[in-house]
């Protein structure tokens, strides 16, 4: 294996000229804009950024497209990019001003550079306001309907932003003269950029500082990379093995990515089949990660979920497993959407629930009795809320459930396993204490309030993750704004589920960081006290004062626990379940 010293400019040029291609074993482009921002920050400071691994081959090999546009040239050669795809795709998009293709859609990666950034490190982790968070996660909101929050502390946000060097672009920041588009810096001269920044000439006191920083930013093109080149005489299977070992040692890829590399090495064009099914699922608002599809294939081919068995599975077994997996996953998606009212995967504490439901459906030949259906629904809600597959050894837990189903066990046996793991199945007020939006209980509370016909406090629209238009995307709103509580109460108390209500983005912004005593009376006046009751908000005005915040939490925990337990009881099967 030889080593070639190169730099960002040459590597981006190789991408553009089509000299670097992706082997089929590679996963798709997955970086979000904040990762690109962080890469630029590291390169700007000259920090280490790994190396590049390619394979030169004279033979035609199964390939896949990069997420960024490339030229087609018969003289480009055959260099397949094994390690460095995410970095080089990102750099190619930003430096060339090209879009990236993500889940079939073209997206811009717009990163802003702060000409007034502080010397030294400054802030590295970006905190965003409601506007910036929507822009940052726009893809996720459009495709997954994710719930996200609003801090309400705009002043604190602006102070943080002043200390940052790179941020994901927003309309607000782009209008400030000291923030310039990284792409524009690479595609324009100093005169144009400095004029837009308000620098009037050489005698402007900012001229020297800004010009030096622009030069340093453009110096990212000269950032050195070592490119390791595998020899031409290796076979695709050998290269796949190297790909697996390199990424295993570097802990850069998940087990599913390594398993996929082994599968594609023996089953050409299998990746295309997985991606076609992935696109089919997205038409129904379900984004199934490629890794989940690989695991589902393994489950239906072997009866268990560990990726290590891939080496021992024949291509025929994998192909048969994939056909069964598709049938099961289609059933699971339909069950989640229509029976469980789970509109997309963001309401699941683990994507492994797709596989568990898929496996159960096929074991029953897609013929579920009334008790099967209600029992499976009850198990799903309780196991999801308790985080059945989101703690401990998830593969071991999933394999245990698969084994239960394989030997003929039904929902009752699955429910009993959850009870043994967590104790009682009912939700008590104490379970909500200190639990925030990251808790598996959060989605159960949302579903219970949705069934309770809770509505947005302004528009009157019911809760849904599929509303159209950014103004109607459902967010979780701090009833008592964080900015008003942070000097009095602990973060765990401030960010409790009991301090969250579900409202549309426009409502969230209109409330901003007002005290409950200032805005709740108006909601009652316009929509009635029922609007609060549907979201388990105490109607007693004495509990709306910041000084009585802890009393408010205690009362609302009781109300939420009662609502959730009533919701769970409504789907219990006729056969008695021990919920203690």
Short mmCIF file of C-alpha atoms in Angstrom, two decimals, residues 73-516:
data_model
loop_
_atom_site.label_atom_id
_atom_site.label_comp_id
_atom_site.label_asym_id
_atom_site.label_seq_id
_atom_site.Cartn_x
_atom_site.Cartn_y
_atom_site.Cartn_z
CA UNK A 73 -15.19 11.14 -17.90
CA UNK A 74 -14.03 7.92 -19.58
CA UNK A 75 -10.48 8.91 -18.67
CA UNK A 76 -11.15 9.45 -14.97
CA UNK A 77 -9.76 6.08 -13.92
CA UNK A 78 -11.11 3.86 -11.19
CA UNK A 79 -10.31 5.07 -7.66
CA UNK A 80 -12.88 3.91 -5.14
CA UNK A 81 -13.19 5.91 -1.93
CA UNK A 82 -13.21 3.63 1.12
CA UNK A 83 -12.64 6.09 3.96
CA UNK A 84 -13.30 9.82 3.79
CA UNK A 85 -16.64 9.97 1.96
CA UNK A 86 -18.43 12.14 4.54
CA UNK A 87 -15.57 14.65 4.79
CA UNK A 88 -14.86 14.96 1.06
CA UNK A 89 -18.51 15.14 0.04
CA UNK A 90 -19.07 17.91 2.59
CA UNK A 91 -16.00 19.87 1.53
CA UNK A 92 -16.83 19.46 -2.15
CA UNK A 93 -20.36 20.79 -1.58
CA UNK A 94 -19.30 23.80 0.49
CA UNK A 95 -16.19 24.84 -1.47
CA UNK A 96 -17.82 24.35 -4.89
CA UNK A 97 -21.22 25.67 -3.86
CA UNK A 98 -23.00 22.43 -4.83
CA UNK A 99 -26.01 20.78 -3.27
CA UNK A 100 -25.93 17.33 -1.72
CA UNK A 101 -28.53 14.67 -2.43
CA UNK A 102 -30.06 13.36 0.78
CA UNK A 103 -32.96 10.90 0.69
CA UNK A 104 -33.69 11.81 -2.90
CA UNK A 105 -33.77 15.57 -2.29
CA UNK A 106 -31.13 18.17 -3.02
CA UNK A 107 -30.02 20.20 -0.01
CA UNK A 108 -27.67 23.13 0.36
CA UNK A 109 -25.02 23.08 3.04
CA UNK A 110 -24.74 26.74 3.96
CA UNK A 111 -22.18 27.51 6.64
CA UNK A 112 -21.46 31.05 7.84
CA UNK A 113 -18.04 32.36 8.93
CA UNK A 114 -17.73 34.99 11.65
CA UNK A 115 -15.27 37.69 10.58
CA UNK A 116 -15.39 38.96 14.17
CA UNK A 117 -14.73 35.62 15.81
CA UNK A 118 -12.63 35.80 18.99
CA UNK A 119 -9.00 34.77 18.97
CA UNK A 120 -8.47 31.38 20.55
CA UNK A 121 -11.08 28.63 20.79
CA UNK A 122 -14.28 30.58 21.47
CA UNK A 123 -17.44 28.45 21.67
CA UNK A 124 -17.58 25.17 19.78
CA UNK A 125 -21.03 23.73 20.49
CA UNK A 126 -23.80 25.64 18.76
CA UNK A 127 -26.94 26.61 20.61
CA UNK A 128 -29.79 27.73 18.40
CA UNK A 129 -32.95 29.76 18.83
CA UNK A 130 -36.31 28.63 17.53
CA UNK A 131 -35.65 30.17 14.12
CA UNK A 132 -32.19 28.69 13.80
CA UNK A 133 -33.28 25.30 15.14
CA UNK A 134 -35.96 25.08 12.47
CA UNK A 135 -33.44 25.92 9.79
CA UNK A 136 -30.90 23.55 11.27
CA UNK A 137 -33.31 20.60 11.40
CA UNK A 138 -35.51 21.56 8.46
CA UNK A 139 -34.92 18.24 6.69
CA UNK A 140 -35.80 16.30 9.79
CA UNK A 141 -38.91 18.33 10.47
CA UNK A 142 -40.15 18.00 6.91
CA UNK A 143 -39.52 14.28 6.70
CA UNK A 144 -39.89 13.08 10.27
CA UNK A 145 -42.07 15.68 11.96
CA UNK A 146 -39.70 15.78 14.94
CA UNK A 147 -40.71 17.61 18.09
CA UNK A 148 -38.22 20.25 19.13
CA UNK A 149 -38.08 23.07 21.63
CA UNK A 150 -37.66 26.81 21.91
CA UNK A 151 -35.37 28.24 24.57
CA UNK A 152 -36.88 31.70 24.59
CA UNK A 153 -33.55 33.22 25.68
CA UNK A 154 -32.67 35.13 22.52
CA UNK A 155 -30.16 37.42 24.26
CA UNK A 156 -28.18 34.46 25.57
CA UNK A 157 -28.17 32.92 22.11
CA UNK A 158 -26.76 36.05 20.50
CA UNK A 159 -23.98 36.18 23.08
CA UNK A 160 -23.04 32.59 22.30
CA UNK A 161 -23.04 33.21 18.57
CA UNK A 162 -20.60 36.10 18.94
CA UNK A 163 -18.06 33.66 20.38
CA UNK A 164 -18.38 31.17 17.52
CA UNK A 165 -16.32 30.95 14.34
CA UNK A 166 -18.65 28.86 12.14
CA UNK A 167 -22.42 28.31 12.39
CA UNK A 168 -25.13 26.70 10.31
CA UNK A 169 -26.67 29.51 8.27
CA UNK A 170 -29.92 31.23 9.20
CA UNK A 171 -31.68 34.18 7.61
CA UNK A 172 -31.16 36.28 10.72
CA UNK A 173 -27.40 35.77 10.88
CA UNK A 174 -26.90 36.05 7.12
CA UNK A 175 -28.20 39.61 7.33
CA UNK A 176 -25.47 40.59 9.79
CA UNK A 177 -22.44 41.95 7.98
CA UNK A 178 -19.79 40.16 10.01
CA UNK A 179 -21.25 36.76 9.05
CA UNK A 180 -20.29 35.66 5.52
CA UNK A 181 -21.09 32.52 3.57
CA UNK A 182 -18.13 30.12 3.45
CA UNK A 183 -19.07 29.19 -0.11
CA UNK A 184 -19.06 32.86 -1.12
CA UNK A 185 -15.56 33.29 0.34
CA UNK A 186 -14.28 30.49 -1.90
CA UNK A 187 -16.12 31.69 -5.00
CA UNK A 188 -15.49 35.46 -4.67
CA UNK A 189 -12.55 37.78 -4.20
CA UNK A 190 -11.69 39.80 -1.09
CA UNK A 191 -13.06 43.03 -2.51
CA UNK A 192 -16.59 41.66 -2.95
CA UNK A 193 -16.68 39.93 0.45
CA UNK A 194 -15.23 42.92 2.32
CA UNK A 195 -17.59 45.35 0.62
CA UNK A 196 -20.56 43.21 1.67
CA UNK A 197 -19.13 43.20 5.21
CA UNK A 198 -19.15 46.99 5.24
CA UNK A 199 -15.39 47.49 4.97
CA UNK A 200 -15.00 50.71 2.98
CA UNK A 201 -11.29 50.65 2.13
CA UNK A 202 -7.72 50.08 3.23
CA UNK A 203 -8.05 52.71 5.95
CA UNK A 204 -10.93 50.85 7.59
CA UNK A 205 -9.60 49.54 10.95
CA UNK A 206 -11.17 46.13 10.22
CA UNK A 207 -9.54 45.71 6.82
CA UNK A 208 -6.31 44.00 7.90
CA UNK A 209 -8.02 41.66 10.38
CA UNK A 210 -10.77 40.62 7.98
CA UNK A 211 -8.39 40.14 5.04
CA UNK A 212 -6.09 37.97 7.14
CA UNK A 213 -8.99 35.82 8.29
CA UNK A 214 -10.31 35.38 4.76
CA UNK A 215 -6.84 34.28 3.66
CA UNK A 216 -6.70 31.82 6.53
CA UNK A 217 -10.14 30.44 5.63
CA UNK A 218 -9.16 29.97 1.99
CA UNK A 219 -6.07 28.20 3.32
CA UNK A 220 -8.37 25.28 4.14
CA UNK A 221 -7.79 24.28 0.50
CA UNK A 222 -4.13 23.66 1.36
CA UNK A 223 -4.93 21.55 4.41
CA UNK A 224 -2.79 18.39 4.02
CA UNK A 225 -4.23 14.91 3.87
CA UNK A 226 -2.48 11.57 3.53
CA UNK A 227 -4.15 9.34 0.96
CA UNK A 228 -3.46 5.62 1.37
CA UNK A 229 -3.89 3.70 -1.90
CA UNK A 230 -4.65 -0.02 -1.93
CA UNK A 231 -3.02 -1.96 -4.80
CA UNK A 232 -4.85 -2.85 -8.00
CA UNK A 233 -4.44 -6.62 -7.69
CA UNK A 234 -6.78 -6.95 -4.69
CA UNK A 235 -10.19 -8.55 -5.20
CA UNK A 236 -13.44 -6.85 -4.21
CA UNK A 237 -13.86 -9.38 -1.39
CA UNK A 238 -10.39 -8.55 -0.01
CA UNK A 239 -11.11 -4.84 -0.17
CA UNK A 240 -14.42 -5.39 1.65
CA UNK A 241 -12.51 -7.21 4.38
CA UNK A 242 -10.04 -4.32 4.66
CA UNK A 243 -12.94 -1.87 4.75
CA UNK A 244 -14.49 -3.81 7.64
CA UNK A 245 -11.23 -4.09 9.59
CA UNK A 246 -10.20 -0.48 9.14
CA UNK A 247 -13.55 0.84 10.24
CA UNK A 248 -13.81 -1.66 13.10
CA UNK A 249 -10.47 -0.53 14.50
CA UNK A 250 -11.30 3.12 14.01
CA UNK A 251 -14.82 2.71 15.46
CA UNK A 252 -16.03 4.92 12.60
CA UNK A 253 -18.85 2.76 11.33
CA UNK A 254 -21.64 0.93 13.06
CA UNK A 255 -21.91 -2.83 13.02
CA UNK A 256 -24.63 -2.54 10.40
CA UNK A 257 -22.29 -0.67 8.04
CA UNK A 258 -19.65 -3.37 8.41
CA UNK A 259 -22.23 -6.11 7.88
CA UNK A 260 -23.48 -4.31 4.77
CA UNK A 261 -19.95 -4.24 3.37
CA UNK A 262 -19.74 -8.01 3.76
CA UNK A 263 -23.17 -8.49 2.18
CA UNK A 264 -22.50 -6.32 -0.88
CA UNK A 265 -19.15 -8.04 -1.44
CA UNK A 266 -21.01 -11.33 -2.01
CA UNK A 267 -24.37 -10.07 -3.25
CA UNK A 268 -23.82 -7.40 -5.95
CA UNK A 269 -26.44 -4.65 -6.21
CA UNK A 270 -28.04 -5.62 -2.89
CA UNK A 271 -27.57 -2.07 -1.66
CA UNK A 272 -29.84 -0.79 -4.45
CA UNK A 273 -32.61 -3.13 -3.25
CA UNK A 274 -32.29 -1.83 0.31
CA UNK A 275 -32.38 1.78 -0.82
CA UNK A 276 -35.40 1.21 -3.06
CA UNK A 277 -37.31 -0.17 -0.07
CA UNK A 278 -36.05 2.71 2.04
CA UNK A 279 -37.56 5.16 -0.47
CA UNK A 280 -40.82 3.20 -0.47
CA UNK A 281 -41.06 3.58 3.32
CA UNK A 282 -40.37 7.30 3.17
CA UNK A 283 -43.41 7.76 0.95
CA UNK A 284 -45.40 6.80 4.05
CA UNK A 285 -43.55 9.21 6.38
CA UNK A 286 -41.36 6.50 7.87
CA UNK A 287 -37.59 6.90 7.64
CA UNK A 288 -35.99 3.52 8.19
CA UNK A 289 -32.25 3.67 8.62
CA UNK A 290 -30.23 1.50 6.27
CA UNK A 291 -28.73 -0.22 9.31
CA UNK A 292 -32.19 -1.20 10.51
CA UNK A 293 -32.95 -2.79 7.15
CA UNK A 294 -29.71 -4.77 7.31
CA UNK A 295 -30.59 -5.97 10.80
CA UNK A 296 -34.09 -6.93 9.67
CA UNK A 297 -32.57 -8.97 6.84
CA UNK A 298 -30.30 -10.75 9.33
CA UNK A 299 -33.21 -11.40 11.72
CA UNK A 300 -35.40 -13.00 9.08
CA UNK A 301 -32.46 -14.95 7.64
CA UNK A 302 -31.17 -16.31 10.95
CA UNK A 303 -33.79 -15.82 13.66
CA UNK A 304 -31.53 -13.54 15.70
CA UNK A 305 -30.22 -9.99 15.39
CA UNK A 306 -26.42 -10.09 15.77
CA UNK A 307 -24.46 -8.88 12.76
CA UNK A 308 -21.61 -11.32 13.41
CA UNK A 309 -23.64 -14.13 11.80
CA UNK A 310 -23.53 -12.43 8.39
CA UNK A 311 -20.27 -14.21 7.54
CA UNK A 312 -21.98 -17.57 7.97
CA UNK A 313 -25.12 -16.79 5.99
CA UNK A 314 -25.34 -17.81 2.36
CA UNK A 315 -26.43 -15.35 -0.30
CA UNK A 316 -29.59 -17.41 -0.80
CA UNK A 317 -30.40 -17.17 2.94
CA UNK A 318 -29.88 -13.41 2.85
CA UNK A 319 -32.08 -13.02 -0.21
CA UNK A 320 -34.89 -15.08 1.31
CA UNK A 321 -34.50 -13.21 4.60
CA UNK A 322 -34.80 -9.90 2.80
CA UNK A 323 -38.05 -10.86 1.08
CA UNK A 324 -39.55 -11.89 4.44
CA UNK A 325 -38.20 -8.74 6.09
CA UNK A 326 -39.92 -6.50 3.54
CA UNK A 327 -43.28 -8.15 4.16
CA UNK A 328 -42.87 -7.87 7.93
CA UNK A 329 -41.71 -4.26 7.86
CA UNK A 330 -44.62 -3.22 5.65
CA UNK A 331 -46.99 -4.74 8.21
CA UNK A 332 -45.12 -3.02 11.07
CA UNK A 333 -45.37 0.39 9.39
CA UNK A 334 -49.09 -0.03 8.80
CA UNK A 335 -49.66 -1.23 12.38
CA UNK A 336 -47.71 1.68 13.85
CA UNK A 337 -49.49 4.29 11.75
CA UNK A 338 -53.07 3.05 11.83
CA UNK A 339 -53.36 1.03 15.06
CA UNK A 340 -50.83 2.79 17.30
CA UNK A 341 -51.27 6.30 15.84
CA UNK A 342 -47.48 6.59 15.65
CA UNK A 343 -47.07 8.83 12.63
CA UNK A 344 -43.33 8.51 12.25
CA UNK A 345 -40.31 6.90 13.85
CA UNK A 346 -39.43 9.90 16.05
CA UNK A 347 -42.08 8.70 18.52
CA UNK A 348 -40.26 5.40 19.05
CA UNK A 349 -37.61 5.10 21.73
CA UNK A 350 -35.85 2.56 19.52
CA UNK A 351 -36.20 1.59 15.84
CA UNK A 352 -35.96 -2.06 16.90
CA UNK A 353 -39.71 -1.98 17.53
CA UNK A 354 -40.13 -2.12 13.74
CA UNK A 355 -38.33 -5.46 13.69
CA UNK A 356 -40.10 -6.92 16.72
CA UNK A 357 -43.55 -6.13 15.29
CA UNK A 358 -42.50 -7.31 11.83
CA UNK A 359 -41.28 -10.63 13.23
CA UNK A 360 -44.46 -11.14 15.27
CA UNK A 361 -46.67 -10.41 12.25
CA UNK A 362 -44.92 -13.00 10.11
CA UNK A 363 -44.97 -15.60 12.89
CA UNK A 364 -48.77 -15.14 12.92
CA UNK A 365 -48.88 -15.12 9.10
CA UNK A 366 -50.36 -11.62 9.39
CA UNK A 367 -53.52 -13.01 11.03
CA UNK A 368 -53.90 -11.35 14.43
CA UNK A 369 -56.81 -12.06 16.76
CA UNK A 370 -58.45 -9.19 18.63
CA UNK A 371 -56.43 -10.01 21.75
CA UNK A 372 -53.26 -10.32 19.68
CA UNK A 373 -53.81 -6.88 18.20
CA UNK A 374 -54.67 -5.18 21.51
CA UNK A 375 -51.97 -7.05 23.40
CA UNK A 376 -49.33 -6.12 20.85
CA UNK A 377 -50.49 -2.50 21.02
CA UNK A 378 -50.33 -2.48 24.83
CA UNK A 379 -46.88 -4.09 24.77
CA UNK A 380 -45.68 -1.50 22.25
CA UNK A 381 -46.83 1.47 24.33
CA UNK A 382 -45.44 0.14 27.61
CA UNK A 383 -42.17 -1.22 26.20
CA UNK A 384 -41.62 1.99 24.24
CA UNK A 385 -42.33 4.21 27.25
CA UNK A 386 -40.02 2.17 29.47
CA UNK A 387 -37.23 2.11 26.90
CA UNK A 388 -37.19 -1.64 26.37
CA UNK A 389 -34.62 -1.47 23.56
CA UNK A 390 -32.88 1.76 24.49
CA UNK A 391 -30.85 0.63 27.48
CA UNK A 392 -28.51 -2.22 28.27
CA UNK A 393 -27.67 -4.85 25.66
CA UNK A 394 -30.29 -4.08 23.04
CA UNK A 395 -29.37 -7.04 20.84
CA UNK A 396 -29.77 -9.44 23.77
CA UNK A 397 -33.18 -7.97 24.64
CA UNK A 398 -34.40 -8.10 21.04
CA UNK A 399 -33.14 -11.67 20.64
CA UNK A 400 -35.02 -12.66 23.80
CA UNK A 401 -38.26 -11.26 22.36
CA UNK A 402 -37.63 -12.91 19.00
CA UNK A 403 -37.09 -16.23 20.78
CA UNK A 404 -40.39 -15.77 22.68
CA UNK A 405 -42.25 -15.23 19.42
CA UNK A 406 -40.44 -18.09 17.67
CA UNK A 407 -41.55 -20.62 20.28
CA UNK A 408 -45.17 -19.48 19.94
CA UNK A 409 -45.38 -16.88 22.68
CA UNK A 410 -47.85 -14.04 22.29
CA UNK A 411 -48.21 -10.46 23.53
CA UNK A 412 -48.91 -11.64 27.09
CA UNK A 413 -45.47 -13.25 27.28
CA UNK A 414 -43.83 -10.15 25.79
CA UNK A 415 -45.66 -7.94 28.29
CA UNK A 416 -44.58 -10.14 31.17
CA UNK A 417 -40.95 -9.76 30.06
CA UNK A 418 -41.30 -5.97 30.25
CA UNK A 419 -42.89 -6.21 33.69
CA UNK A 420 -40.01 -8.38 34.91
CA UNK A 421 -37.50 -5.91 33.48
CA UNK A 422 -39.02 -2.74 34.91
CA UNK A 423 -41.46 -3.80 37.63
CA UNK A 424 -44.94 -2.28 37.48
CA UNK A 425 -46.35 -1.29 34.10
CA UNK A 426 -48.46 1.63 35.28
CA UNK A 427 -47.02 5.15 35.37
CA UNK A 428 -46.78 6.92 38.71
CA UNK A 429 -46.21 10.68 39.21
CA UNK A 430 -42.74 9.93 40.60
CA UNK A 431 -41.79 8.37 37.24
CA UNK A 432 -42.09 11.80 35.66
CA UNK A 433 -39.95 13.63 38.20
CA UNK A 434 -36.75 14.87 36.57
CA UNK A 435 -37.65 13.26 33.22
CA UNK A 436 -37.33 15.47 30.16
CA UNK A 437 -37.90 15.34 26.42
CA UNK A 438 -35.18 12.71 26.05
CA UNK A 439 -37.10 10.24 28.21
CA UNK A 440 -38.98 7.39 26.49
CA UNK A 441 -42.02 8.50 28.50
CA UNK A 442 -42.18 11.72 26.50
CA UNK A 443 -43.71 10.17 23.38
CA UNK A 444 -46.29 8.25 25.45
CA UNK A 445 -47.40 11.53 27.03
CA UNK A 446 -47.72 13.04 23.54
CA UNK A 447 -49.80 10.08 22.29
CA UNK A 448 -52.03 10.15 25.37
CA UNK A 449 -52.67 13.89 24.93
CA UNK A 450 -53.32 13.39 21.24
CA UNK A 451 -55.95 10.73 22.03
CA UNK A 452 -57.33 13.16 24.62
CA UNK A 453 -57.99 15.56 21.71
CA UNK A 454 -55.46 18.14 22.87
CA UNK A 455 -55.09 21.03 20.42
CA UNK A 456 -52.75 23.87 19.63
CA UNK A 457 -53.58 26.80 21.89
CA UNK A 458 -53.79 29.28 19.04
CA UNK A 459 -54.97 27.64 15.82
CA UNK A 460 -57.14 24.95 17.39
CA UNK A 461 -55.49 22.28 15.21
CA UNK A 462 -55.21 18.84 16.75
CA UNK A 463 -51.79 17.43 17.55
CA UNK A 464 -50.06 15.81 14.59
CA UNK A 465 -46.52 15.39 13.35
CA UNK A 466 -47.65 15.61 9.73
CA UNK A 467 -49.01 19.17 9.69
CA UNK A 468 -48.00 21.15 6.62
CA UNK A 469 -46.21 24.47 6.88
CA UNK A 470 -43.49 25.45 9.32
CA UNK A 471 -45.88 27.60 11.36
CA UNK A 472 -47.87 24.47 12.27
CA UNK A 473 -45.06 22.04 13.06
CA UNK A 474 -45.64 20.72 16.57
CA UNK A 475 -43.03 21.76 19.13
CA UNK A 476 -42.71 21.23 22.85
CA UNK A 477 -43.08 24.47 24.71
CA UNK A 478 -41.82 25.21 28.23
CA UNK A 479 -44.96 26.35 30.05
CA UNK A 480 -42.67 28.15 32.49
CA UNK A 481 -39.91 29.52 30.19
CA UNK A 482 -36.38 28.35 30.91
CA UNK A 483 -35.01 31.87 30.83
CA UNK A 484 -37.25 32.81 33.77
CA UNK A 485 -36.45 29.72 35.84
CA UNK A 486 -32.74 29.13 35.29
CA UNK A 487 -31.55 31.27 38.22
CA UNK A 488 -34.05 29.72 40.64
CA UNK A 489 -34.49 26.04 39.82
CA UNK A 490 -32.30 23.12 38.77
CA UNK A 491 -32.15 22.15 35.06
CA UNK A 492 -33.79 18.78 35.76
CA UNK A 493 -36.81 20.56 37.21
CA UNK A 494 -36.93 23.19 34.47
CA UNK A 495 -36.83 20.64 31.64
CA UNK A 496 -39.34 18.18 33.09
CA UNK A 497 -42.05 16.68 30.95
CA UNK A 498 -44.44 18.24 33.46
CA UNK A 499 -43.27 21.66 32.23
CA UNK A 500 -43.92 20.81 28.56
CA UNK A 501 -46.95 21.52 26.42
CA UNK A 502 -47.39 20.67 22.74
CA UNK A 503 -48.06 23.67 20.52
CA UNK A 504 -47.42 24.80 16.96
CA UNK A 505 -44.30 26.73 16.04
CA UNK A 506 -46.14 30.01 15.53
CA UNK A 507 -47.83 29.69 18.94
CA UNK A 508 -44.49 28.88 20.53
CA UNK A 509 -42.92 32.01 19.09
CA UNK A 510 -45.85 34.22 20.08
CA UNK A 511 -45.65 33.03 23.69
CA UNK A 512 -41.84 33.28 23.70
CA UNK A 513 -40.66 33.69 27.31
CA UNK A 514 -43.79 35.22 28.84
CA UNK A 515 -44.78 34.13 32.34
CA UNK A 516 -47.74 31.72 32.55
#
